[in-house]
Amino acid sequence: MPRVACAFWLSAPGQGEIRPATVPKPGVDEVLVRTLYSGVSRGTETLVFRGGVPVSQHTVMRAPFQDGEFPAPVKYGYLNVGVVEEGPPSLLGRTVFCLYPHQTHYVVPASAVTPVPDTVPASRAVLAGTVETAVNALWDAAPLLGDRIAVVGAGMVGCSVAAILARYPAVRVQLVDADPARAAVAAALGVDFALPEDALGACDLVVHASASEDGLARSLELLAPEGTVIELSWYGDRRVSLPLGEAFHSRRLVVRSSQVGAVSTACRARRTFADRLGLALDLLADPAFDALITGESAFEDLPRVLPRLAAGDLPALCHRIRYEPADD
């Protein structure tokens, strides 16, 4: 018999609700997952919550298991960790990560879930999708030994990039943000911190993830001649001015976008999406990543939590959603 789960839906821009969802019996090569935790990606999900996905991007921005259409009603999300309760013997009882929205139970193809390593607690594994974005960005950026690097924007993605760069040998890494409170996060990740006006210049590489016009302009200012900005921000329906006058041409600067929807061209011939996600999960064995989880709420509170996240009343990097029972 089909069973009933509970799922979070954006019923209208700025308004969410929990609805019942029918969960079918899993078929051959499918799994039934009971969710332990999901994560709210504050940048993308709050943009979706306010209805800020441009019409031209409705298809590109679909989450893998999204129901409904932008702007609403839509069931959206992609950071989900749960336990396989039914499925192939090799996955039964395993903790897995899946790019699934906020829902108590769900059925997906077995190929859509990735086992979480024993070295990674389920409560931290919700970061896998964001760390995967950071992995792809650094494949695009290809930092070199001895590079001087700034990461501008200490949000969830920027902090993930900085955390990985902290492992690189002989590089100078500085995390830059306008919020001085982010200094504590930088310290937990093992990287230097600076306010925008104090950031070190002459950078070979700047990874920009602040999703702000000022942040992008400051990123260009921090570059050495022939340096590159890797643009990770997604601005949704906002127009952004880029300062391409003055010394932009004479210094031969580069602005290059990076987006997780495709494996970086630098690795595409040798790495799959599964390889990339597996690497992200392996990296999450480092407890330093716990600094990126800055709050937790129960699933039933999500309709009241997301408006606060979108409005900035509840400051957060990754806000974790807890389902019951939730055992690591």
Short mmCIF file of C-alpha atoms in Angstrom, two decimals, residues 132 136 139-140 259-276:
data_model
loop_
_atom_site.label_atom_id
_atom_site.label_comp_id
_atom_site.label_asym_id
_atom_site.label_seq_id
_atom_site.Cartn_x
_atom_site.Cartn_y
_atom_site.Cartn_z
CA GLU A 132 30.49 19.59 -4.38
CA ASN A 136 33.79 22.05 -9.14
CA TRP A 139 38.54 22.38 -10.69
CA ASP A 140 37.57 25.41 -12.82
CA GLN A 259 28.40 26.52 -12.02
CA VAL A 260 27.79 23.07 -10.60
CA GLY A 261 25.31 21.95 -13.29
CA ALA A 262 28.17 20.54 -15.40
CA VAL A 263 31.42 18.90 -14.39
CA SER A 264 34.31 21.32 -14.95
CA THR A 265 35.79 21.07 -18.43
CA ALA A 266 39.18 20.54 -16.79
CA CYS A 267 38.00 17.16 -15.44
CA ARG A 268 34.98 16.22 -17.56
CA ALA A 269 36.80 13.55 -19.57
CA ARG A 270 37.94 11.76 -16.41
CA ARG A 271 35.38 12.51 -13.69
CA THR A 272 31.63 11.91 -13.44
CA PHE A 273 29.00 13.63 -11.30
CA ALA A 274 29.20 10.62 -8.97
CA ASP A 275 32.98 11.00 -8.68
CA ARG A 276 32.60 14.66 -7.79
#
